PDB file of C-alpha atoms in Angstrom:
ATOM      1  CA  MET A 146      70.822  25.361  21.731  1.00 48.00           C
ATOM      2  CA  ALA A 147      70.519  24.188  25.311  1.00 50.00           C
ATOM      3  CA  THR A 148      66.805  24.873  25.357  1.00 51.00           C
ATOM      4  CA  LYS A 149      66.121  22.829  22.231  1.00 51.00           C
ATOM      5  CA  LYS A 150      67.617  19.556  23.511  1.00 50.00           C
ATOM      6  CA  PRO A 151      64.918  18.845  26.104  1.00 51.00           C
ATOM      7  CA  LYS A 152      62.257  19.309  23.418  1.00 51.00           C
ATOM      8  CA  SER A 153      63.835  16.704  21.189  1.00 49.00           C
ATOM      9  CA  SER A 154      64.140  14.299  24.085  1.00 50.00           C
ATOM     10  CA  ALA A 155      60.485  14.891  24.950  1.00 49.00           C
ATOM     11  CA  LYS A 156      59.494  14.025  21.406  1.00 47.00           C
ATOM     12  CA  SER A 157      61.509  10.821  21.503  1.00 48.00           C
ATOM     13  CA  LYS A 158      59.849   9.875  24.798  1.00 49.00           C
ATOM     14  CA  THR A 159      56.415  10.428  23.367  1.00 48.00           C
ATOM     15  CA  THR A 160      57.178   8.357  20.290  1.00 47.00           C
ATOM     16  CA  ARG A 161      58.548   5.564  22.439  1.00 50.00           C
ATOM     17  CA  THR A 162      55.505   5.541  24.697  1.00 48.00           C
ATOM     18  CA  THR A 163      52.920   5.713  21.894  1.00 48.00           C
ATOM     19  CA  LYS A 164      54.201   2.697  19.960  1.00 49.00           C
ATOM     20  CA  PRO A 165      53.237   0.130  22.640  1.00 59.00           C
ATOM     21  CA  LYS A 166      49.784   1.732  22.964  1.00 57.00           C
ATOM     22  CA  GLU A 167      49.203   1.409  19.237  1.00 62.00           C
ATOM     23  CA  THR A 168      50.195  -2.251  19.221  1.00 61.00           C
ATOM     24  CA  LYS A 169      47.881  -2.920  22.193  1.00 56.00           C
ATOM     25  CA  LYS A 170      45.005  -1.269  20.355  1.00 56.00           C
ATOM     26  CA  VAL A 171      45.678  -3.427  17.310  1.00 57.00           C
ATOM     27  CA  GLU A 172      45.781  -6.590  19.429  1.00 59.00           C
ATOM     28  CA  LYS A 173      42.506  -5.664  21.151  1.00 59.00           C
ATOM     29  CA  ALA A 174      40.901  -4.987  17.786  1.00 57.00           C
ATOM     30  CA  GLU A 175      42.049  -8.395  16.528  1.00 56.00           C
ATOM     31  CA  VAL A 176      40.639 -10.145  19.609  1.00 53.00           C
ATOM     32  CA  ILE A 177      37.308  -8.332  19.255  1.00 55.00           C
ATOM     33  CA  ALA A 178      37.209  -9.179  15.543  1.00 51.00           C
ATOM     34  CA  SER A 179      37.870 -12.864  16.250  1.00 54.00           C
ATOM     35  CA  LYS A 180      35.112 -12.948  18.881  1.00 52.00           C
ATOM     36  CA  THR A 181      32.596 -11.280  16.588  1.00 54.00           C
ATOM     37  CA  GLU A 182      33.590 -13.660  13.805  1.00 55.00           C
ATOM     38  CA  CYS A 183      32.861 -16.653  16.054  1.00 55.00           C
ATOM     39  CA  LYS A 184      29.495 -15.153  16.992  1.00 58.00           C
ATOM     40  CA  SER A 185      28.582 -14.395  13.387  1.00 65.00           C
ATOM     41  CA  CYS A 186      29.547 -17.954  12.429  1.00 66.00           C
ATOM     42  CA  PHE A 187      26.383 -19.231  14.145  1.00 65.00           C
ATOM     43  CA  ALA A 188      24.247 -16.197  13.386  1.00 68.00           C
ATOM     44  CA  GLY A 189      20.911 -17.266  11.968  1.00 67.00           C
ATOM     45  CA  PHE A 190      21.394 -20.920  12.919  1.00 66.00           C
ATOM     46  CA  PHE A 191      17.755 -21.216  14.006  1.00 65.00           C
ATOM     47  CA  SER A 192      16.337 -18.633  11.615  1.00 73.00           C
ATOM     48  CA  LYS A 193      13.658 -19.375   9.010  1.00 76.00           C
ATOM     49  CA  LYS A 194      14.955 -20.782   5.756  1.00 73.00           C
ATOM     50  CA  TYR A 195      11.630 -20.976   3.938  1.00 73.00           C
ATOM     51  CA  GLU A 196       9.361 -18.341   2.441  1.00 72.00           C
ATOM     52  CA  GLU A 197       8.328 -15.819   5.082  1.00 70.00           C
ATOM     53  CA  LYS A 198       4.821 -15.318   3.658  1.00 77.00           C
ATOM     54  CA  GLU A 199       3.923 -19.020   3.829  1.00 78.00           C
ATOM     55  CA  SER A 200       1.280 -19.723   6.477  1.00 78.00           C
ATOM     56  CA  ILE A 201      -1.864 -21.776   6.953  1.00 81.00           C
ATOM     57  CA  LEU A 202      -3.862 -18.879   5.473  1.00 79.00           C
ATOM     58  CA  THR A 203      -1.840 -18.614   2.258  1.00 83.00           C
ATOM     59  CA  ILE A 204      -0.424 -22.059   1.504  1.00 85.00           C
ATOM     60  CA  PHE A 205      -3.704 -23.604   0.338  1.00 85.00           C
ATOM     61  CA  LYS A 206      -4.273 -20.750  -2.109  1.00 86.00           C
ATOM     62  CA  ASN A 207      -1.145 -21.674  -4.069  1.00 85.00           C
ATOM     63  CA  HIS A 208      -1.758 -24.252  -6.802  1.00 86.00           C
ATOM     64  CA  LYS A 209       1.907 -25.267  -6.657  1.00 89.00           C
ATOM     65  CA  PHE A 210       1.326 -26.669  -3.169  1.00 91.00           C
ATOM     66  CA  TYR A 211      -1.142 -29.234  -4.514  1.00 93.00           C
ATOM     67  CA  GLY A 212       1.349 -30.226  -7.180  1.00 93.00           C
ATOM     68  CA  ALA A 213       3.924 -30.716  -4.425  1.00 93.00           C
ATOM     69  CA  LEU A 214       1.542 -32.975  -2.478  1.00 94.00           C
ATOM     70  CA  LEU A 215       0.838 -35.009  -5.602  1.00 95.00           C
ATOM     71  CA  GLY A 216       4.563 -35.296  -6.218  1.00 94.00           C
ATOM     72  CA  GLU A 217       5.112 -36.585  -2.667  1.00 95.00           C
ATOM     73  CA  ILE A 218       2.339 -39.168  -3.128  1.00 96.00           C
ATOM     74  CA  ILE A 219       3.712 -40.423  -6.448  1.00 95.00           C
ATOM     75  CA  GLY A 220       7.313 -40.412  -5.264  1.00 94.00           C
ATOM     76  CA  THR A 221       6.602 -42.284  -2.010  1.00 95.00           C
ATOM     77  CA  LEU A 222       4.447 -44.761  -3.945  1.00 95.00           C
ATOM     78  CA  LEU A 223       7.394 -45.532  -6.227  1.00 94.00           C
ATOM     79  CA  VAL A 224       9.828 -45.780  -3.310  1.00 93.00           C
ATOM     80  CA  THR A 225       7.499 -48.210  -1.500  1.00 93.00           C
ATOM     81  CA  LEU A 226       7.148 -50.398  -4.587  1.00 91.00           C
ATOM     82  CA  LEU A 227      10.928 -50.368  -4.908  1.00 89.00           C
ATOM     83  CA  LEU A 228      11.419 -51.396  -1.264  1.00 88.00           C
ATOM     84  CA  PHE A 229       8.951 -54.269  -1.627  1.00 88.00           C
ATOM     85  CA  ALA A 230      10.725 -55.476  -4.758  1.00 85.00           C
ATOM     86  CA  LEU A 231      14.121 -55.089  -3.092  1.00 80.00           C
ATOM     87  CA  SER A 232      12.944 -57.173  -0.135  1.00 80.00           C
ATOM     88  CA  LEU A 233      12.186 -60.043  -2.512  1.00 79.00           C
ATOM     89  CA  MET A 234      15.321 -59.680  -4.666  1.00 72.00           C
ATOM     90  CA  GLY A 235      17.846 -59.392  -1.832  1.00 64.00           C
ATOM     91  CA  LEU A 236      21.093 -57.468  -1.360  1.00 57.00           C
ATOM     92  CA  SER A 237      22.424 -58.242  -4.862  1.00 56.00           C
ATOM     93  CA  SER A 238      20.049 -55.601  -6.266  1.00 69.00           C
ATOM     94  CA  ILE A 239      21.572 -52.646  -4.382  1.00 76.00           C
ATOM     95  CA  ALA A 240      23.107 -51.212  -7.573  1.00 79.00           C
ATOM     96  CA  THR A 241      19.734 -51.394  -9.320  1.00 81.00           C
ATOM     97  CA  TYR A 242      18.133 -49.813  -6.261  1.00 82.00           C
ATOM     98  CA  SER A 243      20.578 -46.886  -6.375  1.00 86.00           C
ATOM     99  CA  PHE A 244      19.846 -46.135 -10.044  1.00 90.00           C
ATOM    100  CA  ALA A 245      16.106 -46.392  -9.366  1.00 90.00           C
ATOM    101  CA  VAL A 246      16.314 -43.972  -6.429  1.00 91.00           C
ATOM    102  CA  ILE A 247      18.243 -41.482  -8.581  1.00 92.00           C
ATOM    103  CA  ALA A 248      15.535 -41.698 -11.249  1.00 93.00           C
ATOM    104  CA  ILE A 249      12.740 -41.200  -8.686  1.00 93.00           C
ATOM    105  CA  PHE A 250      14.378 -38.202  -7.041  1.00 93.00           C
ATOM    106  CA  VAL A 251      15.229 -36.554 -10.361  1.00 92.00           C
ATOM    107  CA  GLY A 252      11.660 -37.055 -11.559  1.00 91.00           C
ATOM    108  CA  ILE A 253       9.981 -35.753  -8.386  1.00 92.00           C
ATOM    109  CA  TYR A 254      12.411 -33.024  -7.290  1.00 90.00           C
ATOM    110  CA  ALA A 255      10.849 -30.278  -9.427  1.00 87.00           C
ATOM    111  CA  PHE A 256       7.436 -30.842  -7.797  1.00 88.00           C
ATOM    112  CA  SER A 257       8.158 -30.796  -4.079  1.00 85.00           C
ATOM    113  CA  GLY A 258      11.880 -31.036  -3.435  1.00 86.00           C
ATOM    114  CA  ALA A 259      11.469 -34.827  -3.178  1.00 87.00           C
ATOM    115  CA  CYS A 260      11.381 -35.490   0.558  1.00 92.00           C
ATOM    116  CA  LEU A 261       9.555 -38.825   0.080  1.00 92.00           C
ATOM    117  CA  ASN A 262      10.329 -39.826   3.670  1.00 94.00           C
ATOM    118  CA  PRO A 263       8.856 -38.553   6.974  1.00 95.00           C
ATOM    119  CA  ILE A 264      12.391 -38.659   8.422  1.00 95.00           C
ATOM    120  CA  ILE A 265      13.484 -36.010   5.913  1.00 95.00           C
ATOM    121  CA  THR A 266      10.310 -33.973   6.344  1.00 95.00           C
ATOM    122  CA  VAL A 267      10.650 -33.853  10.141  1.00 96.00           C
ATOM    123  CA  GLY A 268      14.306 -32.836   9.804  1.00 94.00           C
ATOM    124  CA  MET A 269      13.343 -30.087   7.354  1.00 93.00           C
ATOM    125  CA  MET A 270      10.737 -28.762   9.792  1.00 93.00           C
ATOM    126  CA  ALA A 271      13.058 -28.932  12.817  1.00 93.00           C
ATOM    127  CA  THR A 272      15.771 -26.948  11.035  1.00 92.00           C
ATOM    128  CA  ARG A 273      13.143 -24.466   9.757  1.00 89.00           C
ATOM    129  CA  ARG A 274      13.691 -25.291   6.112  1.00 90.00           C
ATOM    130  CA  MET A 275       9.979 -26.026   5.844  1.00 90.00           C
ATOM    131  CA  SER A 276       6.889 -24.619   7.528  1.00 90.00           C
ATOM    132  CA  VAL A 277       4.984 -26.819   9.970  1.00 91.00           C
ATOM    133  CA  ILE A 278       1.790 -26.858   7.905  1.00 92.00           C
ATOM    134  CA  ARG A 279       3.673 -27.881   4.761  1.00 92.00           C
ATOM    135  CA  GLY A 280       5.590 -30.540   6.680  1.00 93.00           C
ATOM    136  CA  VAL A 281       2.443 -32.062   8.203  1.00 94.00           C
ATOM    137  CA  MET A 282       0.727 -32.176   4.807  1.00 95.00           C
ATOM    138  CA  TYR A 283       3.846 -33.729   3.260  1.00 95.00           C
ATOM    139  CA  ILE A 284       3.882 -36.483   5.911  1.00 96.00           C
ATOM    140  CA  LEU A 285       0.201 -37.254   5.282  1.00 96.00           C
ATOM    141  CA  ALA A 286       0.881 -37.361   1.528  1.00 96.00           C
ATOM    142  CA  GLU A 287       3.833 -39.710   2.088  1.00 96.00           C
ATOM    143  CA  ILE A 288       1.692 -42.088   4.151  1.00 96.00           C
ATOM    144  CA  VAL A 289      -0.993 -42.075   1.447  1.00 96.00           C
ATOM    145  CA  GLY A 290       1.642 -42.715  -1.225  1.00 96.00           C
ATOM    146  CA  ALA A 291       3.114 -45.622   0.753  1.00 95.00           C
ATOM    147  CA  TRP A 292      -0.357 -47.105   1.235  1.00 95.00           C
ATOM    148  CA  LEU A 293      -1.070 -46.864  -2.503  1.00 96.00           C
ATOM    149  CA  GLY A 294       2.256 -48.571  -3.205  1.00 94.00           C
ATOM    150  CA  TRP A 295       1.346 -51.414  -0.851  1.00 93.00           C
ATOM    151  CA  LEU A 296      -2.129 -51.633  -2.398  1.00 93.00           C
ATOM    152  CA  ILE A 297      -0.706 -52.006  -5.924  1.00 93.00           C
ATOM    153  CA  PHE A 298       1.901 -54.541  -4.862  1.00 90.00           C
ATOM    154  CA  ASN A 299      -0.559 -56.610  -2.826  1.00 88.00           C
ATOM    155  CA  SER A 300      -3.160 -56.515  -5.638  1.00 89.00           C
ATOM    156  CA  PHE A 301      -0.732 -58.164  -8.046  1.00 87.00           C
ATOM    157  CA  HIS A 302       0.219 -60.665  -5.351  1.00 82.00           C
ATOM    158  CA  LEU A 303      -3.426 -61.642  -4.810  1.00 83.00           C
ATOM    159  CA  ALA A 304      -4.047 -61.790  -8.553  1.00 83.00           C
ATOM    160  CA  GLY A 305      -1.213 -64.285  -8.899  1.00 75.00           C
ATOM    161  CA  GLY A 306      -2.837 -66.769  -6.540  1.00 70.00           C
ATOM    162  CA  ASP A 307      -0.533 -69.242  -4.811  1.00 62.00           C
ATOM    163  CA  THR A 308       3.016 -68.114  -5.513  1.00 68.00           C
ATOM    164  CA  ALA A 309       6.391 -68.850  -3.997  1.00 64.00           C
ATOM    165  CA  TYR A 310       6.689 -65.271  -2.784  1.00 72.00           C
ATOM    166  CA  ALA A 311       4.666 -63.602  -0.054  1.00 75.00           C
ATOM    167  CA  VAL A 312       4.205 -59.907   0.549  1.00 78.00           C
ATOM    168  CA  PRO A 313       7.306 -58.870   2.540  1.00 79.00           C
ATOM    169  CA  ALA A 314       6.820 -58.108   6.223  1.00 80.00           C
ATOM    170  CA  MET A 315       9.123 -57.040   9.017  1.00 80.00           C
ATOM    171  CA  ALA A 316      10.580 -59.853  11.084  1.00 77.00           C
ATOM    172  CA  GLU A 317       9.350 -60.016  14.650  1.00 78.00           C
ATOM    173  CA  VAL A 318      11.699 -58.323  17.100  1.00 78.00           C
ATOM    174  CA  ALA A 319      13.065 -61.026  19.363  1.00 76.00           C
ATOM    175  CA  GLU A 320      13.314 -60.573  23.096  1.00 76.00           C
ATOM    176  CA  GLY A 321      16.414 -58.619  24.035  1.00 77.00           C
ATOM    177  CA  GLN A 322      16.929 -57.186  20.541  1.00 81.00           C
ATOM    178  CA  PHE A 323      14.763 -54.088  20.907  1.00 85.00           C
ATOM    179  CA  PHE A 324      17.554 -51.727  21.954  1.00 88.00           C
ATOM    180  CA  VAL A 325      20.008 -52.961  19.309  1.00 86.00           C
ATOM    181  CA  ILE A 326      17.536 -52.744  16.418  1.00 87.00           C
ATOM    182  CA  ALA A 327      16.212 -49.385  17.597  1.00 89.00           C
ATOM    183  CA  MET A 328      19.713 -47.902  17.805  1.00 90.00           C
ATOM    184  CA  ILE A 329      20.679 -49.154  14.343  1.00 89.00           C
ATOM    185  CA  GLU A 330      17.447 -47.735  12.897  1.00 90.00           C
ATOM    186  CA  MET A 331      18.141 -44.391  14.580  1.00 93.00           C
ATOM    187  CA  ILE A 332      21.785 -44.249  13.443  1.00 93.00           C
ATOM    188  CA  ALA A 333      20.687 -45.131   9.914  1.00 93.00           C
ATOM    189  CA  ALA A 334      18.160 -42.269  10.033  1.00 95.00           C
ATOM    190  CA  ILE A 335      20.902 -39.847  11.134  1.00 96.00           C
ATOM    191  CA  ILE A 336      23.054 -40.883   8.158  1.00 95.00           C
ATOM    192  CA  VAL A 337      20.169 -40.617   5.671  1.00 95.00           C
ATOM    193  CA  ALA A 338      19.189 -37.157   6.945  1.00 95.00           C
ATOM    194  CA  PHE A 339      22.819 -35.999   6.929  1.00 96.00           C
ATOM    195  CA  PHE A 340      23.266 -37.077   3.284  1.00 95.00           C
ATOM    196  CA  TYR A 341      20.016 -35.354   2.295  1.00 95.00           C
ATOM    197  CA  ALA A 342      21.010 -32.117   4.062  1.00 93.00           C
ATOM    198  CA  ARG A 343      24.377 -32.174   2.301  1.00 93.00           C
ATOM    199  CA  ALA A 344      22.679 -32.904  -1.020  1.00 93.00           C
ATOM    200  CA  LEU A 345      20.655 -29.695  -0.655  1.00 90.00           C
ATOM    201  CA  LYS A 346      23.894 -27.776  -1.196  1.00 88.00           C
ATOM    202  CA  TYR A 347      23.897 -29.169  -4.755  1.00 86.00           C
ATOM    203  CA  LYS A 348      20.218 -28.529  -5.501  1.00 80.00           C
ATOM    204  CA  LYS A 349      21.109 -26.454  -8.572  1.00 83.00           C
ATOM    205  CA  SER A 350      22.336 -29.693 -10.139  1.00 88.00           C
ATOM    206  CA  VAL A 351      19.403 -32.075  -9.737  1.00 90.00           C
ATOM    207  CA  PHE A 352      21.365 -35.140 -10.830  1.00 92.00           C
ATOM    208  CA  THR A 353      24.111 -34.455  -8.279  1.00 92.00           C
ATOM    209  CA  PHE A 354      21.472 -33.943  -5.595  1.00 93.00           C
ATOM    210  CA  ALA A 355      19.785 -37.248  -6.464  1.00 92.00           C
ATOM    211  CA  ALA A 356      23.108 -39.105  -6.655  1.00 93.00           C
ATOM    212  CA  VAL A 357      24.144 -37.951  -3.161  1.00 93.00           C
ATOM    213  CA  VAL A 358      20.760 -38.910  -1.700  1.00 93.00           C
ATOM    214  CA  ALA A 359      20.761 -42.300  -3.434  1.00 92.00           C
ATOM    215  CA  GLY A 360      24.314 -42.950  -2.284  1.00 92.00           C
ATOM    216  CA  GLY A 361      23.299 -42.241   1.310  1.00 92.00           C
ATOM    217  CA  PHE A 362      20.326 -44.608   1.092  1.00 90.00           C
ATOM    218  CA  ALA A 363      22.398 -47.356  -0.529  1.00 88.00           C
ATOM    219  CA  PHE A 364      25.129 -46.992   2.099  1.00 91.00           C
ATOM    220  CA  VAL A 365      22.611 -47.269   4.936  1.00 89.00           C
ATOM    221  CA  MET A 366      20.818 -50.264   3.429  1.00 84.00           C
ATOM    222  CA  VAL A 367      24.032 -52.215   2.855  1.00 84.00           C
ATOM    223  CA  VAL A 368      25.379 -51.551   6.352  1.00 85.00           C
ATOM    224  CA  SER A 369      22.026 -52.198   8.057  1.00 84.00           C
ATOM    225  CA  TYR A 370      21.462 -55.414   6.107  1.00 80.00           C
ATOM    226  CA  VAL A 371      24.934 -56.761   6.859  1.00 81.00           C
ATOM    227  CA  ILE A 372      24.784 -55.861  10.556  1.00 81.00           C
ATOM    228  CA  SER A 373      21.294 -57.303  11.026  1.00 78.00           C
ATOM    229  CA  ALA A 374      22.038 -60.506   9.118  1.00 77.00           C
ATOM    230  CA  ALA A 375      25.510 -61.125  10.516  1.00 78.00           C
ATOM    231  CA  PHE A 376      25.017 -60.124  14.147  1.00 77.00           C
ATOM    232  CA  LEU A 377      21.270 -60.278  14.810  1.00 73.00           C
ATOM    233  CA  GLY A 378      20.214 -63.145  12.584  1.00 73.00           C
ATOM    234  CA  VAL A 379      17.389 -61.241  10.864  1.00 69.00           C
ATOM    235  CA  ASN A 380      17.229 -60.096   7.251  1.00 64.00           C
ATOM    236  CA  SER A 381      14.329 -57.637   7.060  1.00 64.00           C
ATOM    237  CA  ASN A 382      14.288 -55.405  10.119  1.00 73.00           C
ATOM    238  CA  PHE A 383      15.380 -52.079   8.619  1.00 81.00           C
ATOM    239  CA  ILE A 384      13.432 -49.720   6.339  1.00 85.00           C
ATOM    240  CA  VAL A 385      14.505 -46.210   7.519  1.00 89.00           C
ATOM    241  CA  ASN A 386      11.236 -44.805   6.175  1.00 91.00           C
ATOM    242  CA  PRO A 387       8.321 -44.630   8.645  1.00 93.00           C
ATOM    243  CA  ALA A 388       5.696 -44.260   5.904  1.00 94.00           C
ATOM    244  CA  ALA A 389       6.912 -47.392   4.109  1.00 92.00           C
ATOM    245  CA  ALA A 390       7.496 -49.242   7.389  1.00 91.00           C
ATOM    246  CA  LEU A 391       3.793 -48.952   8.236  1.00 91.00           C
ATOM    247  CA  MET A 392       3.075 -50.978   5.082  1.00 91.00           C
ATOM    248  CA  PHE A 393       5.449 -53.782   6.107  1.00 88.00           C
ATOM    249  CA  GLN A 394       3.068 -55.054   8.798  1.00 84.00           C
ATOM    250  CA  ILE A 395       5.047 -53.760  11.759  1.00 83.00           C
ATOM    251  CA  PHE A 396       2.020 -53.873  14.086  1.00 84.00           C
ATOM    252  CA  PRO A 397       1.071 -57.171  15.795  1.00 80.00           C
ATOM    253  CA  SER A 398      -2.152 -58.694  14.519  1.00 73.00           C
ATOM    254  CA  ALA A 399      -2.765 -61.049  17.456  1.00 72.00           C
ATOM    255  CA  GLY A 400      -1.927 -61.413  21.134  1.00 71.00           C
ATOM    256  CA  GLU A 401      -2.991 -63.047  24.353  1.00 74.00           C
ATOM    257  CA  ASN A 402      -4.549 -59.832  25.673  1.00 78.00           C
ATOM    258  CA  PHE A 403      -4.949 -56.140  24.930  1.00 77.00           C
ATOM    259  CA  GLY A 404      -1.865 -55.228  26.947  1.00 79.00           C
ATOM    260  CA  GLU A 405       0.364 -57.448  24.821  1.00 81.00           C
ATOM    261  CA  ILE A 406      -1.022 -56.037  21.564  1.00 85.00           C
ATOM    262  CA  PHE A 407      -0.708 -52.444  22.813  1.00 85.00           C
ATOM    263  CA  GLY A 408       2.852 -53.100  23.957  1.00 86.00           C
ATOM    264  CA  GLY A 409       3.729 -54.488  20.536  1.00 85.00           C
ATOM    265  CA  ILE A 410       2.265 -51.411  18.825  1.00 88.00           C
ATOM    266  CA  CYS A 411       4.256 -49.057  21.088  1.00 90.00           C
ATOM    267  CA  GLN A 412       7.432 -51.062  20.429  1.00 89.00           C
ATOM    268  CA  ALA A 413       6.928 -50.908  16.656  1.00 89.00           C
ATOM    269  CA  LEU A 414       6.194 -47.171  16.742  1.00 91.00           C
ATOM    270  CA  SER A 415       9.316 -46.565  18.829  1.00 92.00           C
ATOM    271  CA  ILE A 416      11.614 -48.533  16.503  1.00 91.00           C
ATOM    272  CA  TYR A 417      10.248 -47.524  13.105  1.00 92.00           C
ATOM    273  CA  VAL A 418       8.674 -44.080  13.678  1.00 93.00           C
ATOM    274  CA  LEU A 419       9.778 -42.193  16.805  1.00 93.00           C
ATOM    275  CA  LEU A 420      13.518 -42.957  16.914  1.00 93.00           C
ATOM    276  CA  PRO A 421      14.005 -42.550  13.137  1.00 94.00           C
ATOM    277  CA  ALA A 422      12.277 -39.151  13.359  1.00 95.00           C
ATOM    278  CA  ILE A 423      14.677 -38.117  16.135  1.00 95.00           C
ATOM    279  CA  GLY A 424      17.547 -39.406  14.024  1.00 95.00           C
ATOM    280  CA  GLY A 425      16.353 -37.301  11.093  1.00 95.00           C
ATOM    281  CA  VAL A 426      16.425 -34.149  13.217  1.00 95.00           C
ATOM    282  CA  LEU A 427      19.907 -34.978  14.537  1.00 96.00           C
ATOM    283  CA  GLY A 428      21.199 -35.637  11.017  1.00 96.00           C
ATOM    284  CA  PHE A 429      20.046 -32.254   9.740  1.00 95.00           C
ATOM    285  CA  TYR A 430      21.450 -30.412  12.754  1.00 94.00           C
ATOM    286  CA  LEU A 431      24.743 -32.281  12.417  1.00 94.00           C
ATOM    287  CA  SER A 432      25.024 -31.101   8.823  1.00 92.00           C
ATOM    288  CA  ASP A 433      24.157 -27.504   9.750  1.00 89.00           C
ATOM    289  CA  PHE A 434      26.592 -27.498  12.676  1.00 90.00           C
ATOM    290  CA  ALA A 435      29.438 -28.771  10.511  1.00 89.00           C
ATOM    291  CA  GLY A 436      28.569 -26.229   7.832  1.00 85.00           C
ATOM    292  CA  LYS A 437      28.618 -23.359  10.316  1.00 84.00           C
ATOM    293  CA  LEU A 438      31.952 -24.423  11.795  1.00 84.00           C
ATOM    294  CA  SER A 439      33.475 -24.475   8.312  1.00 81.00           C
ATOM    295  CA  SER A 440      31.924 -21.052   7.576  1.00 73.00           C
ATOM    296  CA  GLU A 441      30.002 -22.572   4.706  1.00 67.00           C
ATOM    297  CA  ASP A 442      27.663 -20.153   2.951  1.00 59.00           C
TER     298      ASP A 442
END
């Protein structure tokens, strides 16, 4: 009996000493699992999200690509006509504008995904949702579509002779207002791109997708119009669409010398093209970053 007691005590010691080791192993496993979960949260953040086989050698062989380009031309043409009409009708037509944007995006979405804005296209390329060759061709198609929209609108204006309305143009940026207008244009581009990126989550329901996009555009136009009119004293300095902005006579047509004209061109490109494009990229990345943090599929 005396020899058995030490054995039992040895067993109890071993059981007492093994329990803390097991709990430590479990805690370490939980820490490692949490770290790997954080790493996997951002896994594939910069990975390709478009078709792997798409390249400059294959994209032009697909007839669907030409349908997509035609869709971008038609859609941007309609958006440009709408913006010209909205510029003449004023802020009271925002509700009509929203319904029109929904109709355009629903009608064009099946062709090309309905980017219809170089801001969106640049954001899609930067976040690798779209190949570079497709994005460049989309931007060219959007510029052509905007030019056709301006051509149609201006043709009717010229056919009407002397009328009370002139073809809308961007107001000249006053001295000291460059930074303010540029920042508002860039912030508006971030919001538009963010809404579009969020709308892509609902792409199975085309109407929901179009409604989210239209809501983002309407929100930006109302806020930009109110801020520019109330604080800056101008009523037509925000388009948030570089392709359409080029048709609103943003470049100076006269100047005292070449340096003044060139400076005006660089200023217009910075406000209406470069900064909105940067804003589009930031808007898409902001959406992706928020989605990754929330572990959104």
